[in-house]
XYZ file of C-alpha atoms in Angstrom:
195
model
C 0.000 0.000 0.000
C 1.208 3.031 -0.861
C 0.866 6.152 1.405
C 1.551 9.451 -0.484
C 1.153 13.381 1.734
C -1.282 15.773 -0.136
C -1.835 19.295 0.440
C -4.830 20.633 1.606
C -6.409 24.243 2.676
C -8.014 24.832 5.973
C -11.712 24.961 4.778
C -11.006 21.539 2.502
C -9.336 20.275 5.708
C -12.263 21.601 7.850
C -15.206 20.023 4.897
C -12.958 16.718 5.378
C -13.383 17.043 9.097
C -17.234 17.596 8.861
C -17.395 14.487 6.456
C -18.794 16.921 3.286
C -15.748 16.586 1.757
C -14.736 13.096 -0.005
C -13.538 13.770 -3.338
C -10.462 16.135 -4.485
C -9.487 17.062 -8.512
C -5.652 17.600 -8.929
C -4.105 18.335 -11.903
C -2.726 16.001 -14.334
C 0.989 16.945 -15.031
C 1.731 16.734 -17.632
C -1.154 17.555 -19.370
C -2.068 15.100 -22.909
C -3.563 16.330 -26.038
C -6.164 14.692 -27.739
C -5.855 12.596 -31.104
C -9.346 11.381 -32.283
C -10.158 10.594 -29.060
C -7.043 8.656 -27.437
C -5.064 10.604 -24.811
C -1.364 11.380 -25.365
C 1.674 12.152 -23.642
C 4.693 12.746 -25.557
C 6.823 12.578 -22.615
C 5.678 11.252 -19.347
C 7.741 11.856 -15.810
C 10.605 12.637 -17.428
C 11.223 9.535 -19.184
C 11.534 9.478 -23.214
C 8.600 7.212 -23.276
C 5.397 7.566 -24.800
C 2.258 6.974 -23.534
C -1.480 6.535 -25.037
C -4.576 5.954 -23.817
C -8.090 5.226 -25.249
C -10.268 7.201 -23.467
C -13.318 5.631 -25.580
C -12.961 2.343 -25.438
C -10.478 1.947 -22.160
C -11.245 4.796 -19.821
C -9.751 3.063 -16.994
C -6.089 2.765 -18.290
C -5.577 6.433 -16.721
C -5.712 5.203 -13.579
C -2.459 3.072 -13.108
C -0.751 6.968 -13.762
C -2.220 8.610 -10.962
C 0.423 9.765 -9.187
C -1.068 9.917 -5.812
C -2.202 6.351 -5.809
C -5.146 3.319 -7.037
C -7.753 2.190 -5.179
C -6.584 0.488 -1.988
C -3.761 3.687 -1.267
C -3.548 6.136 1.483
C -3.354 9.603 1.605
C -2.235 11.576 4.636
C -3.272 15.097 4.376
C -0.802 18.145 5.224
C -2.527 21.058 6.094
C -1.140 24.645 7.757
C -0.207 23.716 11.611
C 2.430 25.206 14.152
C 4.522 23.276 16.904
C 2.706 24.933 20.426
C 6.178 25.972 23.218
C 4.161 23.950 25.724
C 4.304 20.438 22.650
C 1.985 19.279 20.786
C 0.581 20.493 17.244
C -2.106 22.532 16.354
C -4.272 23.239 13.035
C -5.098 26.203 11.503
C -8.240 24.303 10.421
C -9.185 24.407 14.025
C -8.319 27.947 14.967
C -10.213 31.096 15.027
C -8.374 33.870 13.824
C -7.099 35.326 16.599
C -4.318 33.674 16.652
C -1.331 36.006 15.602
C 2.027 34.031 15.517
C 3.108 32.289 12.510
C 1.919 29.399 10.686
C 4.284 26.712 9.295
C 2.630 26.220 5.372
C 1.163 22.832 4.547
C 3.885 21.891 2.234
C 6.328 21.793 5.480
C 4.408 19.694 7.241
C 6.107 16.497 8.450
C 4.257 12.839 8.224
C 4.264 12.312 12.008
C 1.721 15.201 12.419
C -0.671 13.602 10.237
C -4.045 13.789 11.939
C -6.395 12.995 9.143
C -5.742 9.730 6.769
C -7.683 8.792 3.760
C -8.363 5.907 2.104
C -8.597 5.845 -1.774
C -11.879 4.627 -3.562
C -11.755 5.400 -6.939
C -9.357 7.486 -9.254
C -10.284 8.664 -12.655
C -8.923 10.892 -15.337
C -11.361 13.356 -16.819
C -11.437 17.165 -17.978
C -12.246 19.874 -14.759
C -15.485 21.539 -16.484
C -16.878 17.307 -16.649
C -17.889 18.465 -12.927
C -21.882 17.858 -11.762
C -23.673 19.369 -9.262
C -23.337 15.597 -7.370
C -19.537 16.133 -7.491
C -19.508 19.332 -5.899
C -21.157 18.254 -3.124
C -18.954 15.327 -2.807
C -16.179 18.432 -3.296
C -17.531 19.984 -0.071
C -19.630 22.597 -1.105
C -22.257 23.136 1.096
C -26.113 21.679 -1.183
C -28.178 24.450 0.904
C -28.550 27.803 2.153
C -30.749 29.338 4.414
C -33.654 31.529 2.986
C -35.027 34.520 5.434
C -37.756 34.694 3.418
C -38.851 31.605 3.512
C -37.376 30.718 6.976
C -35.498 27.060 6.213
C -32.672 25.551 4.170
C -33.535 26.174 0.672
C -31.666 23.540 -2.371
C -28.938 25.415 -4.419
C -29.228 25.493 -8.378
C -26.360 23.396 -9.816
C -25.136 26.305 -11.148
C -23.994 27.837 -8.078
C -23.146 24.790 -6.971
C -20.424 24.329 -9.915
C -19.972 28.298 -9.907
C -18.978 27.950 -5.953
C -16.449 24.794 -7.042
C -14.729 27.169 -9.752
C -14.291 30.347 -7.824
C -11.915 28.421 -5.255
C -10.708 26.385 -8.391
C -9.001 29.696 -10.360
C -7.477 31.213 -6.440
C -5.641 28.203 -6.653
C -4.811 26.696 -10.029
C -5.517 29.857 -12.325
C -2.215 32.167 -11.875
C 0.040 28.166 -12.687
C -2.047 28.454 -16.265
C -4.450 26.091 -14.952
C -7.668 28.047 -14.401
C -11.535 26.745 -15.153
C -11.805 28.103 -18.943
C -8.575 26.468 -19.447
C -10.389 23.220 -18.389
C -7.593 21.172 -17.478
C -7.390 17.638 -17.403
C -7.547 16.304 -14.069
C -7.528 13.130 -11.326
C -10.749 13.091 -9.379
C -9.619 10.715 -6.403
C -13.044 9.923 -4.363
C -11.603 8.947 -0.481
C -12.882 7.760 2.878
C -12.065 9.014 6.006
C -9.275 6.159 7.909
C -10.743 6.371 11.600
């Protein structure tokens, strides 16, 4: 079993914590190109190989080059955190933001102060803007809103629902040339929470 750290932001890590959250997109790097309608990479990893994939009539072949695992792998998430003077760890996830020190970034974050492990359950390789209003949710964005006017939790439209996934989407990926009208190719890894 393979166990592989990816990063993740405090309200992913806080939708992960509040089990709304069981599905991330990552990039695929490097990106293919399409040839009537098989997907290829000239160069893969940095190996002179070439790669090609029938998306048509194969479209699980992708999976065996996802590089943060198959079904079966872990994931341990690293997320923002500082070492406390009195020991111990603490999350920014968890923090209200009062706090005024310094945070150590997610990328720095060691293995051993892994609090949240997840469990792969299905990897696939598809373009961002393939996204339904059933994957957002499983993204972490919240279904409803409360309505004043009519006093109760009211259903979003799937628009906003995909609207509220890109917005988050381009902070992120956008300014690296991978933004939502780019429409990237990408690995939707669905997870479980390992208790």
């Amino acid at each position: 079993m393979k166990e592989t750290g990816i990063l993740m932001s405090a309200p992913m890590v806080k939708a992960i914590l509040e089990d709304r959250k069981t599905c991330t997109r990552r990039i695929m790097l490097p990106q293919p190109h399409i040839e009537q309608g098989i997907l290829r990479w000239d160069k893969w990893k940095n190996t002179k190989s070439f790669v090609s994939i029938n998306m048509t009539d194969h479209p699980d072949l992708a999976i065996p080059y996802c590089p943060y695992g198959q079904v079966g792998d872990r994931l341990w998430v690293r997320e923002t955190f500082r070492i406390n003077i009195i020991g111990g760890v603490s999350y920014k996830a968890d923090e209200n933001e009062s706090w005024i020190g310094k945070w150590k970034p997610s990328i720095f974050m060691p293995k051993k102060f892994a609090r949240l492990w997840l469990e792969i359950t299905g990897v696939r390789a598809e373009h961002l803007q393939d996204i339904d209003s059933w994957d957002c949710i499983h993204e972490g964005i919240l279904q409803k809103y409360y309505s004043r006017f009519h006093n109760m939790f009211i259903d979003k439209p799937n628009s906003q629902l995909i609207s509220e996934f890109h917005v988050p989407w381009d902070s992120i990926n956008a300014k690296r040339g991978y933004g939502w009208d780019t429409n990237p190719f990408v690995w939707p890894i669905d997870y479980k929470r390992v208790k």
